[in-house]
Short mmCIF file of C-alpha atoms in Angstrom, two decimals:
data_model
loop_
_atom_site.label_atom_id
_atom_site.label_comp_id
_atom_site.label_asym_id
_atom_site.label_seq_id
_atom_site.Cartn_x
_atom_site.Cartn_y
_atom_site.Cartn_z
CA MET S 1 129.39 105.31 98.66
CA THR S 2 130.35 107.52 95.72
CA ALA S 3 129.10 111.07 95.21
CA ILE S 4 126.83 109.80 92.41
CA ASP S 5 125.37 107.11 94.69
CA ALA S 6 124.77 109.67 97.43
CA VAL S 7 122.96 112.12 95.15
CA GLY S 8 120.93 109.25 93.70
CA ASN S 9 119.85 108.20 97.18
CA GLY S 10 118.97 111.81 97.90
CA ILE S 11 116.72 111.98 94.84
CA ALA S 12 115.00 108.72 95.82
CA GLY S 13 114.36 109.98 99.33
CA ARG S 14 112.96 113.31 98.18
CA LEU S 15 110.71 111.56 95.66
CA MET S 16 108.95 109.88 98.56
CA SER S 17 108.30 113.14 100.43
CA LEU S 18 107.30 115.01 97.24
CA ARG S 19 104.51 112.61 96.24
CA GLY S 20 101.95 115.40 96.43
CA TRP S 21 103.82 117.43 93.79
CA ARG S 22 103.11 114.93 91.02
CA ARG S 23 100.45 117.19 89.48
CA VAL S 24 102.80 120.02 88.58
CA SER S 25 104.70 120.41 85.32
CA VAL S 26 107.68 118.22 84.49
CA SER S 27 110.03 121.21 84.34
CA PHE S 28 109.06 122.36 87.82
CA LEU S 29 109.20 118.84 89.26
CA LEU S 30 112.66 118.15 87.84
CA GLY S 31 113.93 121.48 89.14
CA ALA S 32 112.46 120.87 92.58
CA LEU S 33 113.89 117.36 92.72
CA ALA S 34 117.35 118.54 91.68
CA ALA S 35 117.37 121.25 94.34
CA ALA S 36 115.86 119.07 97.06
CA ALA S 37 118.10 116.07 96.40
CA GLN S 38 121.45 117.83 96.62
CA PRO S 39 121.56 118.39 100.42
CA PRO S 40 120.76 114.79 101.50
CA GLY S 41 122.96 113.41 98.75
CA LEU S 42 125.93 115.57 99.72
CA MET S 43 125.21 114.83 103.39
CA ALA S 44 125.49 111.09 102.81
CA TRP S 45 128.79 111.58 101.00
CA ALA S 46 130.26 114.00 103.56
CA VAL S 47 129.44 111.89 106.61
CA ARG S 48 131.65 109.09 105.24
CA LEU S 49 134.65 111.18 106.33
CA PHE S 50 133.81 110.32 109.96
CA TRP S 51 132.61 106.77 109.35
CA LYS S 52 134.50 104.95 112.09
CA PRO S 53 133.19 102.53 114.72
CA GLY S 54 131.78 104.34 117.72
CA VAL S 55 129.47 107.25 118.40
CA SER S 56 131.50 109.69 116.26
CA ARG S 57 129.75 108.59 113.08
CA VAL S 58 126.31 109.04 114.66
CA LEU S 59 127.17 112.55 115.88
CA ALA S 60 128.54 113.41 112.44
CA LEU S 61 125.43 112.03 110.74
CA ALA S 62 123.07 114.11 112.90
CA ALA S 63 125.13 117.30 112.54
CA THR S 64 125.66 116.93 108.80
CA TRP S 65 122.00 116.10 108.24
CA THR S 66 120.99 119.28 110.08
CA VAL S 67 123.43 121.46 108.15
CA PHE S 68 122.25 120.21 104.77
CA GLU S 69 118.59 120.27 105.81
CA GLY S 70 119.08 123.93 106.67
CA ALA S 71 120.91 124.48 103.37
CA ARG S 72 117.89 123.09 101.54
CA GLY S 73 115.91 125.99 103.00
CA ILE S 74 118.34 128.48 101.45
CA MET S 75 119.64 127.05 98.17
CA PHE S 76 117.84 128.04 94.95
CA THR S 77 115.60 130.48 96.93
CA GLY S 78 114.92 127.74 99.51
CA PHE S 79 112.66 124.71 99.71
CA PRO S 80 112.55 123.44 103.33
CA TRP S 81 109.77 120.97 102.63
CA ASN S 82 108.96 118.31 105.22
CA PRO S 83 112.04 118.40 107.50
CA VAL S 84 112.54 115.45 109.83
CA GLY S 85 111.49 117.51 112.87
CA ASN S 86 107.97 117.77 111.44
CA VAL S 87 107.31 114.21 112.61
CA TRP S 88 106.72 115.51 116.15
CA VAL S 89 103.45 117.27 115.29
CA ALA S 90 101.99 113.89 116.28
CA PHE S 91 103.46 114.18 119.81
CA LEU S 92 103.11 117.65 121.28
CA PRO S 93 105.45 117.29 124.30
CA VAL S 94 108.50 116.75 122.07
CA LEU S 95 107.19 119.33 119.58
CA GLN S 96 107.68 121.97 122.29
CA GLY S 97 111.40 121.59 121.71
CA ALA S 98 110.91 123.78 118.63
CA ALA S 99 110.39 126.73 120.99
CA TRP S 100 114.01 126.32 122.09
CA MET S 101 115.83 124.95 119.04
CA GLY S 102 113.47 125.22 116.06
CA VAL S 103 112.48 122.45 113.68
CA TYR S 104 116.09 121.96 112.55
CA GLY S 105 117.13 121.40 116.15
CA LEU S 106 114.39 118.79 116.47
CA SER S 107 115.72 117.17 113.28
CA LEU S 108 119.20 117.05 114.84
CA VAL S 109 118.00 115.30 117.99
CA THR S 110 115.67 112.97 116.07
CA VAL S 111 118.34 111.77 113.63
CA PHE S 112 120.79 111.27 116.49
CA ALA S 113 118.26 109.28 118.55
CA ALA S 114 117.26 107.14 115.56
CA ALA S 115 120.83 106.36 114.51
CA ALA S 116 122.50 105.98 117.92
CA PRO S 117 121.41 102.32 118.46
CA ALA S 118 123.70 101.42 115.55
CA VAL S 119 126.56 101.79 118.04
CA LEU S 120 125.42 98.50 119.62
CA THR S 121 126.90 96.64 116.64
CA ASP S 122 130.41 97.86 117.53
CA ARG S 123 130.58 95.60 120.62
CA ARG S 124 132.62 98.18 122.50
CA ARG S 125 132.68 98.42 126.28
CA HIS S 126 130.83 101.76 126.53
CA ARG S 127 128.39 101.19 123.71
CA TYR S 128 125.17 101.14 125.78
CA PRO S 129 125.30 104.73 127.14
CA ALA S 130 126.06 106.04 123.65
CA ALA S 131 123.34 103.92 122.03
CA PHE S 132 120.56 105.18 124.28
CA SER S 133 121.75 108.76 124.88
CA GLY S 134 119.57 110.02 122.02
CA LEU S 135 116.45 108.45 123.49
CA ALA S 136 117.34 109.96 126.87
CA LEU S 137 117.62 113.38 125.22
CA LEU S 138 114.21 112.98 123.57
CA ALA S 139 112.73 111.90 126.91
CA ALA S 140 114.14 115.02 128.59
CA ILE S 141 112.62 117.22 125.88
CA ALA S 142 109.27 115.43 126.27
CA VAL S 143 109.24 116.04 130.04
CA ALA S 144 110.13 119.72 129.64
CA GLY S 145 107.60 120.03 126.81
CA GLY S 146 104.88 118.43 128.91
CA ILE S 147 105.52 120.99 131.65
CA ARG S 148 105.35 123.77 129.05
CA LEU S 149 102.00 122.49 127.77
CA THR S 150 100.59 122.24 131.30
CA ALA S 151 101.59 125.83 132.02
CA ALA S 152 99.94 127.15 128.85
CA PRO S 153 96.92 129.40 129.43
CA ASP S 154 93.44 128.33 128.37
CA ILE S 155 92.19 129.61 125.04
CA ALA S 156 90.40 132.94 125.45
CA THR S 157 86.76 133.09 124.38
CA ASP S 158 86.19 136.84 124.60
CA GLY S 159 88.46 137.94 121.75
CA PRO S 160 87.68 138.51 118.07
CA VAL S 161 85.73 135.66 116.47
CA ILE S 162 87.24 134.55 113.18
CA ARG S 163 85.27 132.76 110.46
CA ILE S 164 87.45 130.60 108.23
CA VAL S 165 85.93 129.76 104.86
CA GLN S 166 86.99 126.58 103.06
CA PRO S 167 85.14 126.56 99.69
CA ASN S 168 86.71 123.30 98.43
CA ILE S 169 86.93 124.35 94.78
CA ALA S 170 88.81 121.88 92.59
CA GLN S 171 91.93 123.15 90.85
CA ARG S 172 90.41 122.46 87.43
CA ASP S 173 87.46 124.73 88.32
CA LYS S 174 89.30 127.47 90.17
CA TRP S 175 90.73 129.18 87.08
CA ASP S 176 87.92 128.28 84.67
CA PRO S 177 86.48 131.63 83.43
CA ARG S 178 83.08 129.99 82.96
CA LYS S 179 82.89 129.19 86.69
CA ARG S 180 84.13 132.54 88.00
CA SER S 181 80.69 133.71 89.13
CA GLU S 182 79.81 130.33 90.64
CA ASN S 183 83.05 130.23 92.63
CA PHE S 184 82.58 133.77 93.89
CA ALA S 185 78.99 133.01 94.89
CA ARG S 186 80.14 130.00 96.91
CA HIS S 187 82.50 132.20 98.93
CA LEU S 188 79.70 134.70 99.54
CA GLN S 189 77.25 132.00 100.63
CA LEU S 190 79.69 130.50 103.14
CA SER S 191 80.53 133.94 104.51
CA ALA S 192 76.97 135.10 105.15
CA PRO S 193 75.94 135.61 108.81
CA THR S 194 74.18 132.65 110.41
CA ASP S 195 71.91 132.20 113.41
CA GLY S 196 74.75 130.47 115.25
CA GLY S 197 76.93 133.55 115.42
CA ARG S 198 78.21 136.65 113.75
CA PRO S 199 81.99 136.59 113.47
CA THR S 200 83.84 139.88 113.48
CA HIS S 201 86.17 138.89 110.66
CA VAL S 202 85.87 136.53 107.68
CA ILE S 203 88.91 134.92 106.06
CA TRP S 204 89.05 133.48 102.54
CA PRO S 205 91.96 131.39 101.16
CA GLU S 206 94.74 132.30 98.73
CA THR S 207 93.57 133.82 95.41
CA ALA S 208 90.00 133.15 96.47
CA THR S 209 88.81 134.94 93.34
CA SER S 210 90.38 134.25 89.96
CA HIS S 211 90.05 137.89 88.88
CA ASP S 212 91.01 141.26 90.33
CA PHE S 213 87.73 141.83 92.16
CA LEU S 214 89.02 145.08 93.67
CA THR S 215 88.43 146.68 90.25
CA ASP S 216 85.06 144.94 89.84
CA PRO S 217 82.23 147.21 91.09
CA VAL S 218 79.67 144.38 90.96
CA GLY S 219 81.81 142.11 93.11
CA ARG S 220 82.46 144.87 95.63
CA THR S 221 78.72 145.52 95.87
CA LEU S 222 77.99 141.84 96.52
CA LEU S 223 80.52 141.86 99.36
CA ARG S 224 78.37 144.26 101.36
CA GLY S 225 75.92 141.49 102.13
CA VAL S 226 78.54 139.45 103.96
CA VAL S 227 80.75 142.24 105.26
CA PRO S 228 78.39 144.66 107.04
CA ALA S 229 79.58 147.70 108.95
CA GLY S 230 82.15 146.92 111.60
CA ARG S 231 83.31 143.67 110.00
CA LEU S 232 86.23 142.90 107.74
CA LEU S 233 86.92 140.40 104.98
CA ILE S 234 90.52 139.19 104.75
CA THR S 235 91.12 137.37 101.49
CA GLY S 236 93.79 136.13 99.20
CA ALA S 237 93.44 137.97 95.91
CA LEU S 238 94.96 138.32 92.49
CA ARG S 239 96.09 141.94 92.15
CA VAL S 240 97.03 143.29 88.72
CA ASP S 241 99.18 146.31 87.86
CA ARG S 242 97.92 148.09 84.76
CA VAL S 243 99.34 150.81 82.55
CA ALA S 244 96.97 152.36 80.02
CA GLY S 245 94.59 149.46 80.61
CA ARG S 246 97.22 146.82 79.87
CA ALA S 247 98.33 144.30 82.49
CA VAL S 248 102.05 144.78 83.16
CA GLY S 249 102.42 142.94 86.45
CA ALA S 250 100.59 140.78 88.95
CA HIS S 251 100.78 140.11 92.67
CA ASN S 252 99.68 137.19 94.80
CA SER S 253 98.21 139.30 97.57
CA LEU S 254 96.30 139.31 100.81
CA VAL S 255 93.75 142.12 100.91
CA THR S 256 91.56 143.40 103.74
CA VAL S 257 88.19 144.78 102.63
CA ASP S 258 85.61 146.69 104.66
CA GLY S 259 81.82 146.63 104.39
CA GLN S 260 81.88 149.01 101.42
CA GLY S 261 84.26 146.81 99.47
CA ARG S 262 87.13 149.24 100.01
CA PRO S 263 90.62 147.81 100.55
CA GLN S 264 92.02 148.66 103.97
CA ALA S 265 95.42 146.94 103.83
CA VAL S 266 97.40 144.95 101.28
CA TYR S 267 100.24 142.46 101.64
CA ASP S 268 102.01 141.10 98.56
CA LYS S 269 103.63 137.68 98.75
CA HIS S 270 107.40 138.18 98.73
CA HIS S 271 108.72 134.59 98.65
CA LEU S 272 107.47 133.42 95.28
CA VAL S 273 107.61 129.84 94.03
CA PRO S 274 110.14 129.51 91.18
CA PHE S 275 108.58 127.96 88.07
CA GLY S 276 105.22 128.18 89.86
CA GLU S 277 104.71 131.94 90.15
CA TYR S 278 107.61 133.16 88.06
CA ILE S 279 110.25 131.76 85.71
CA PRO S 280 113.82 132.49 86.82
CA PHE S 281 116.08 133.46 83.92
CA ARG S 282 113.02 133.64 81.71
CA SER S 283 115.02 134.96 78.76
CA ILE S 284 117.05 131.73 78.54
CA LEU S 285 114.66 129.10 79.95
CA PRO S 286 111.98 128.02 77.43
CA VAL S 287 109.48 126.75 80.01
CA GLU S 288 106.06 127.86 81.22
CA LYS S 289 104.79 128.62 84.71
CA VAL S 290 102.81 126.00 86.61
CA THR S 291 100.15 128.54 87.59
CA ALA S 292 97.67 130.21 85.28
CA GLY S 293 98.46 133.48 83.54
CA ALA S 294 100.92 134.65 80.92
CA ILE S 295 102.89 137.08 83.10
CA ASP S 296 105.08 136.44 86.12
CA PHE S 297 104.04 137.45 89.61
CA SER S 298 106.07 140.25 91.16
CA PRO S 299 107.35 139.84 94.75
CA GLY S 300 106.38 142.13 97.59
CA PRO S 301 108.96 143.99 99.70
CA GLY S 302 109.14 141.37 102.46
CA PRO S 303 107.51 140.30 105.74
CA ARG S 304 105.04 142.76 107.25
CA THR S 305 103.09 143.21 110.44
CA LEU S 306 99.60 144.42 109.58
CA ARG S 307 97.44 146.40 111.97
CA LEU S 308 93.78 145.88 111.16
CA PRO S 309 90.66 147.29 112.86
CA GLY S 310 89.41 145.04 115.65
CA LEU S 311 92.38 142.66 115.49
CA PRO S 312 95.78 142.34 117.16
CA PRO S 313 98.84 142.88 114.90
CA VAL S 314 99.21 139.99 112.44
CA SER S 315 101.93 138.54 110.22
CA PRO S 316 100.43 137.37 106.89
CA LEU S 317 101.89 134.32 105.15
CA ILE S 318 100.75 133.28 101.70
CA CYS S 319 101.04 129.62 100.68
CA TYR S 320 104.49 128.15 101.29
CA GLU S 321 105.82 131.24 103.07
CA ALA S 322 104.68 129.37 106.19
CA ILE S 323 107.24 126.56 105.74
CA PHE S 324 110.34 128.71 106.35
CA PRO S 325 111.69 128.57 109.93
CA ALA S 326 112.69 131.95 111.42
CA LYS S 327 111.08 133.77 108.47
CA ALA S 328 107.47 133.94 109.62
CA VAL S 329 107.55 137.33 111.35
CA LEU S 330 109.19 140.73 111.20
CA ARG S 331 111.66 140.55 114.08
CA HIS S 332 111.60 144.23 115.06
CA ASP S 333 107.79 144.43 114.93
CA ARG S 334 106.52 141.21 116.53
CA PRO S 335 102.88 140.38 115.75
CA GLU S 336 100.43 138.61 118.04
CA TRP S 337 99.25 135.96 115.57
CA LEU S 338 100.03 134.37 112.21
CA LEU S 339 97.66 134.22 109.25
CA ASN S 340 98.31 131.69 106.49
CA VAL S 341 96.12 131.65 103.37
CA THR S 342 96.83 128.97 100.80
CA ASN S 343 95.47 127.04 97.84
CA ASP S 344 96.49 123.41 98.19
CA ALA S 345 93.99 122.15 95.61
CA TRP S 346 96.72 121.19 93.16
CA PHE S 347 98.10 118.67 95.69
CA GLY S 348 94.91 116.63 95.35
CA ARG S 349 94.26 114.09 98.10
CA SER S 350 97.92 113.33 98.72
CA ALA S 351 100.29 113.76 101.65
CA GLY S 352 101.09 117.29 100.47
CA PRO S 353 98.34 119.20 102.34
CA HIS S 354 99.12 117.34 105.57
CA GLN S 355 102.84 118.10 105.25
CA HIS S 356 102.07 121.74 104.47
CA PHE S 357 99.80 122.06 107.51
CA ALA S 358 102.42 120.41 109.74
CA SER S 359 105.03 122.97 108.71
CA ALA S 360 102.66 125.83 109.48
CA GLN S 361 101.88 124.20 112.83
CA LEU S 362 105.63 124.18 113.66
CA ARG S 363 105.78 127.96 113.26
CA THR S 364 103.34 128.42 116.15
CA VAL S 365 105.64 126.63 118.59
CA GLU S 366 108.79 128.28 117.24
CA GLU S 367 107.36 131.78 117.48
CA GLY S 368 105.00 131.35 120.44
CA LEU S 369 102.13 132.69 118.32
CA PRO S 370 98.73 131.27 117.33
CA LEU S 371 97.95 130.52 113.70
CA VAL S 372 94.79 130.97 111.64
CA ARG S 373 94.90 129.07 108.35
CA ALA S 374 92.46 129.23 105.43
CA ALA S 375 93.04 126.66 102.68
CA ASN S 376 90.88 126.28 99.58
CA THR S 377 90.49 122.50 99.79
CA GLY S 378 91.98 122.01 103.25
CA ILE S 379 93.43 121.76 105.70
CA SER S 380 92.05 124.93 107.33
CA GLY S 381 92.14 125.51 111.04
CA VAL S 382 93.28 127.37 114.12
CA VAL S 383 96.38 126.36 116.10
CA ASP S 384 97.29 127.90 119.45
CA ALA S 385 100.71 129.18 120.51
CA ARG S 386 101.73 125.72 121.78
CA GLY S 387 100.94 123.91 118.54
CA ARG S 388 97.58 122.50 119.70
CA ILE S 389 94.90 122.31 117.01
CA VAL S 390 91.88 124.23 118.32
CA ALA S 391 89.59 123.61 115.34
CA ALA S 392 90.03 122.35 111.78
CA ILE S 393 88.22 121.54 108.54
CA GLY S 394 89.50 118.34 106.99
CA LEU S 395 90.94 117.80 103.54
CA GLY S 396 88.47 117.83 100.66
CA ARG S 397 85.55 119.26 102.65
CA GLN S 398 83.50 122.41 102.22
CA GLY S 399 82.58 124.39 105.31
CA VAL S 400 83.27 127.14 107.80
CA ILE S 401 84.40 127.37 111.40
CA ASP S 402 83.89 130.29 113.78
CA VAL S 403 86.66 130.34 116.37
CA PRO S 404 87.86 132.93 118.92
CA LEU S 405 91.40 134.06 118.17
CA PRO S 406 93.78 132.40 120.68
CA ALA S 407 96.09 134.58 122.75
CA PRO S 408 99.81 134.85 121.92
CA GLY S 409 102.45 133.32 124.16
CA PRO S 410 105.67 134.94 125.33
CA SER S 411 108.50 135.30 122.84
CA THR S 412 110.44 132.02 122.63
CA ILE S 413 114.18 131.45 122.69
CA PHE S 414 114.01 130.44 119.04
CA ALA S 415 112.03 133.57 118.19
CA ARG S 416 114.88 135.67 119.57
CA PHE S 417 117.85 133.81 118.10
CA GLY S 418 116.37 131.94 115.13
CA ASN S 419 118.39 129.39 113.20
CA TRP S 420 121.59 130.35 115.01
CA ILE S 421 120.51 127.88 117.69
CA PRO S 422 120.37 124.71 115.55
CA ALA S 423 123.53 125.90 113.79
CA ALA S 424 125.32 126.15 117.16
CA LEU S 425 124.02 122.72 118.20
CA ALA S 426 125.27 121.21 114.95
CA CYS S 427 128.70 122.72 115.64
CA VAL S 428 128.71 121.14 119.12
CA PHE S 429 127.87 117.76 117.57
CA PHE S 430 130.63 118.21 114.98
CA VAL S 431 133.22 119.01 117.67
CA ALA S 432 132.10 116.02 119.75
CA SER S 433 132.28 113.81 116.66
CA ILE S 434 135.86 114.90 115.97
CA MET S 435 136.82 114.29 119.59
CA PHE S 436 135.42 110.75 119.61
CA PHE S 437 136.90 110.13 116.17
CA ARG S 438 140.35 111.09 117.48
CA ILE S 439 139.93 109.00 120.62
CA ASN S 440 138.93 105.94 118.60
CA SER S 441 141.78 106.48 116.15
CA LEU S 442 144.34 106.71 118.97
CA ARG S 443 142.90 103.58 120.58
CA GLU S 444 143.20 101.68 117.29
CA MET S 445 146.80 102.86 116.87
CA LYS S 446 147.69 101.61 120.37
CA GLN S 447 146.03 98.27 119.71
CA THR S 448 147.94 97.93 116.43
CA ALA S 449 151.23 98.81 118.13
CA THR S 450 150.80 96.08 120.74
CA ILE S 451 150.22 93.37 118.16
#
């Protein structure tokens, strides 16, 4: 396999997992494909260095895959979309392994287990233990994960009750100025108190309003009907910086508003989407942003832990900030829950929203923290600290759910050491691969010498 072949295979593979991104601009899609394809393409080329009969090639494949999957989360500001370890959201016992080794560690074990049976084709004497060692490792993780799930506490019902609003506004309507009032009214209607319960906090999705409603006195007055005294609205919002009445900057923000429409706390998204929320090297790249608006968004200072009235400390995550392992919380100020607001309307009814939700679900197990997620068109929901979905609103549906906030779990091993753990495991696999590679090479030399 040549380097060109490897990169080509990488692009083909990423095309399959990026099906939901087909609605974005060509410039953004080509840039995303180029960045996403490099790690798997280079991985396929690099692993050829250890491509000898025996388990060494399988160990090298798993380790190299993990290294380049991690690199994909760093290169070009990072795009760790849909890592292999995400597959285990469908089987919670193995998913618990993320608490110890993170999603990249799960990818390492999964690739090894999937590729190890290839050793059976070598017809060597000790091929069976090597071929099924990966499955044995997955089984051990499943047993330990099952015990961890059994020991998890029941979900508390006496804590703050959160209302998640999913307005299900199509992307073509969201930024239409003619539908601004209609869209805002839909949020208000879904947030109004009902006979079934009065939640203490209401959460709207990312950029729930297409204008800076914090400077709109009419909008703030209308909020009083759904945010009475003692309650809070937490919403994604467009926030504009103005100088002499002229817009000079914009932020993709999360804002907490009280019953008088007054902002109580603000978090500005810090990990912006290149070509989506800003144009890198704008002076030399003649392309436009995917999102609406003529000016670039400005990043916030970084992760924050917000302390809001009536709620435990929370780490806000806007849109794809939830897909980055070991980046979901401020390490020296650990929160008690995660809040992810997002607008996945531009994915349409593709695999994208499901992949996005799965990545957010992984963060709960890695950090040992529950997640509350509000998505414009879905998937909204609440996930407990073990990755179990407590309640959800499906894709393409309008509605609300009122759910007690689950309790946090203890800090996990991964929460303390982060991506150093999968990096160390990859190093162990590399060393083992070199050892088996040397052993096989020496054996071949002896066999050649006796002929």
